[in-house]
Coordinates of C-alpha atoms in Angstrom, one line a residue:
X1 CA 138.2 94.2 117.8
X2 CA 136.0 93.5 114.8
X3 CA 132.6 91.9 115.4
X4 CA 132.3 88.3 114.2
X5 CA 129.7 87.9 111.4
X6 CA 126.4 86.4 112.4
X7 CA 126.5 83.4 110.1
X8 CA 123.4 81.8 111.8
X9 CA 121.3 85.0 111.2
X10 CA 122.7 85.3 107.7
X11 CA 121.7 81.7 106.9
X12 CA 118.2 82.3 108.4
X13 CA 117.6 85.3 106.2
X14 CA 118.8 83.5 103.1
X15 CA 116.5 80.7 103.6
X16 CA 113.5 82.9 104.3
X17 CA 114.3 84.9 101.2
X18 CA 113.3 81.9 99.2
X19 CA 110.2 80.9 101.2
X20 CA 108.6 81.6 104.6
X21 CA 109.3 78.9 107.2
X22 CA 109.2 78.0 110.8
X23 CA 112.4 77.4 112.9
X24 CA 112.1 73.7 112.8
X25 CA 112.1 73.7 109.0
X26 CA 115.0 76.0 109.0
X27 CA 116.9 73.7 111.4
X28 CA 116.2 70.7 109.2
X29 CA 117.2 72.5 106.1
X30 CA 120.6 73.7 107.6
X31 CA 121.3 70.0 108.8
X32 CA 120.1 68.3 105.5
X33 CA 122.2 70.7 103.4
X34 CA 125.3 70.4 105.5
X35 CA 125.7 74.0 106.4
X36 CA 128.3 72.9 108.9
X37 CA 129.5 76.4 109.7
X38 CA 126.2 76.9 111.6
X39 CA 127.1 75.8 115.1
X40 CA 125.3 75.6 118.4
X41 CA 122.0 74.1 116.9
X42 CA 119.2 74.3 117.7
X43 CA 119.8 77.0 120.3
X44 CA 121.7 79.4 118.1
X45 CA 119.0 79.2 115.5
X46 CA 116.1 80.1 117.9
X47 CA 118.2 82.9 119.2
X48 CA 119.0 84.2 115.7
X49 CA 115.2 84.1 114.8
X50 CA 114.3 86.1 117.9
X51 CA 117.0 88.6 117.2
X52 CA 116.1 89.1 113.5
X53 CA 112.4 89.4 114.5
X54 CA 113.3 92.1 117.1
X55 CA 115.2 93.9 114.4
X56 CA 112.3 93.7 112.0
X57 CA 114.3 91.8 109.4
X58 CA 111.8 88.9 109.6
X59 CA 108.2 88.9 110.7
X60 CA 105.8 86.2 112.0
X61 CA 102.9 85.6 109.5
X62 CA 101.2 82.6 111.0
X63 CA 101.1 80.4 114.0
X64 CA 99.8 76.8 113.9
X65 CA 99.6 73.6 115.8
X66 CA 99.2 70.1 114.4
X67 CA 98.1 67.4 116.7
X68 CA 100.3 67.1 119.7
X69 CA 103.2 69.0 118.1
X70 CA 104.4 72.2 119.7
X71 CA 103.0 75.5 118.4
X72 CA 105.0 76.6 115.3
X73 CA 105.4 80.2 114.1
X74 CA 106.0 80.7 110.5
X75 CA 108.3 83.7 109.7
X76 CA 108.9 85.6 106.4
X77 CA 111.7 88.0 105.5
X78 CA 110.8 91.7 105.2
X79 CA 112.0 94.2 102.6
X80 CA 114.5 95.5 105.0
X81 CA 115.6 92.0 105.7
X82 CA 116.2 91.4 102.0
X83 CA 118.4 94.6 101.8
X84 CA 120.3 93.5 104.9
X85 CA 120.8 90.0 103.5
X86 CA 122.3 91.3 100.3
X87 CA 124.6 93.9 102.1
X88 CA 125.8 91.3 104.6
X89 CA 126.5 88.7 102.0
X90 CA 128.2 91.0 99.6
X91 CA 130.4 92.2 102.3
X92 CA 131.5 88.7 103.4
X93 CA 132.3 87.8 99.8
X94 CA 134.1 90.9 99.0
X95 CA 136.3 91.1 102.1
X96 CA 139.0 88.6 102.8
X97 CA 139.5 87.8 106.4
X98 CA 141.4 85.5 108.7
X99 CA 138.5 82.9 108.9
X100 CA 138.1 80.8 105.9
X101 CA 134.9 79.4 107.4
X102 CA 133.3 82.9 106.8
X103 CA 134.0 82.8 103.1
X104 CA 132.8 79.1 102.9
X105 CA 129.5 80.3 104.5
X106 CA 129.1 83.2 102.1
X107 CA 129.8 81.0 99.1
X108 CA 127.3 78.5 100.3
X109 CA 124.6 81.3 100.3
X110 CA 125.8 83.1 97.2
X111 CA 122.8 81.8 95.1
X112 CA 120.4 84.2 96.9
X113 CA 122.2 87.2 95.2
X114 CA 121.4 88.2 91.6
X115 CA 124.2 86.9 89.3
X116 CA 125.5 90.5 88.5
X117 CA 125.9 91.2 92.3
X118 CA 127.5 87.9 93.0
X119 CA 129.9 88.5 90.0
X120 CA 130.8 91.9 91.2
X121 CA 131.4 90.7 94.8
X122 CA 133.7 87.9 93.5
X123 CA 135.6 90.4 91.3
X124 CA 136.1 92.7 94.4
X125 CA 137.4 89.9 96.4
X126 CA 139.7 88.7 93.5
X127 CA 141.2 92.3 93.5
X128 CA 141.8 92.2 97.3
X129 CA 143.3 88.7 97.3
X130 CA 145.6 89.7 94.4
X131 CA 146.8 92.8 96.3
X132 CA 147.5 90.5 99.4
X133 CA 149.5 88.1 97.2
X134 CA 151.6 91.1 95.7
X135 CA 152.4 92.2 99.2
X136 CA 153.3 88.6 100.3
X137 CA 155.6 88.2 97.3
X138 CA 157.3 91.3 98.3
X139 CA 157.9 90.3 101.9
X140 CA 159.3 86.9 100.7
X141 CA 161.6 88.6 98.2
X142 CA 162.9 91.0 100.8
X143 CA 163.4 88.1 103.3
X144 CA 165.3 86.2 100.6
X145 CA 167.4 89.2 99.6
X146 CA 168.2 89.7 103.3
X147 CA 169.8 86.3 103.5
X148 CA 167.2 84.8 105.9
X149 CA 166.7 81.1 105.7
X150 CA 163.7 79.9 103.8
X151 CA 162.4 78.0 106.9
X152 CA 161.7 81.2 108.7
X153 CA 159.2 82.2 105.9
X154 CA 157.3 79.0 105.5
X155 CA 154.2 80.5 107.0
X156 CA 154.2 83.2 104.4
X157 CA 154.8 80.7 101.7
X158 CA 151.8 78.8 103.0
X159 CA 149.7 81.9 103.0
X160 CA 150.7 82.6 99.4
X161 CA 149.9 79.0 98.3
X162 CA 146.4 79.3 100.0
X163 CA 145.9 82.8 98.4
X164 CA 146.8 81.6 94.9
X165 CA 144.5 78.7 95.1
X166 CA 141.6 81.0 96.3
X167 CA 142.3 83.6 93.6
X168 CA 142.3 80.8 90.9
X169 CA 139.0 79.4 92.2
X170 CA 137.3 82.9 92.4
X171 CA 138.5 83.6 88.8
X172 CA 137.2 80.3 87.6
X173 CA 133.8 80.8 89.1
X174 CA 133.6 84.3 87.9
X175 CA 134.4 83.3 84.4
X176 CA 131.7 80.6 84.6
X177 CA 129.1 83.2 85.8
X178 CA 130.2 85.7 83.1
X179 CA 129.9 83.1 80.3
X180 CA 126.5 81.8 81.6
X181 CA 127.9 78.3 82.2
X182 CA 127.1 78.7 85.9
X183 CA 123.8 80.4 86.6
X184 CA 121.1 80.0 89.3
X185 CA 118.2 82.0 87.9
X186 CA 115.3 79.7 88.7
X187 CA 117.3 77.2 90.6
X188 CA 117.1 78.8 94.1
X189 CA 113.3 78.7 94.3
X190 CA 110.3 77.7 96.4
X191 CA 110.1 74.2 94.7
X192 CA 113.7 73.4 95.7
X193 CA 113.0 74.5 99.2
X194 CA 109.7 72.6 99.4
X195 CA 111.5 69.4 98.4
X196 CA 114.3 69.9 101.0
X197 CA 111.9 70.9 103.8
X198 CA 109.2 68.2 103.4
X199 CA 107.7 67.4 106.7
X200 CA 108.6 64.0 108.2
X201 CA 105.7 61.4 108.0

């Protein structure tokens, strides 16, 4: 059985690739930006931080305490963490799977990849989805030729409709990236994170 992707750890790496932060800030950012695919908060987040630190993908850089607040450890991503983030994210974008939630998560973090890598990952996925659609069309045609009632193939027809919609969306996003209409150079940056992660009064 294939291992489920660690979406919480991936999200932590993506956030820390922009700026260092402590788990409470990461938690707030995930909630405030509606990363709803991250479940089990805050426990899953603290577990992910511990695991990533043990794997040396992130490292503690500072520990501080303000007033009566609990002690907070600030983490930053390591060079190995950046490489792992890019590898994991590209793999999730490139490889269609049964869970649409996984692709949603990958798309929500796509801006941490350089545009050429994101574009290549989208093109790879488009080719895979196109291949799946070709196979589905073949199955549906064979069932039709075999005289089977259409109602027995509704699930395949549904899968085809979903695949066609996804392929159209991927191609549209890829075309916008290629033309420069959609770009994120300079948009996924520290200033944006600072704004989103402002401490409560």
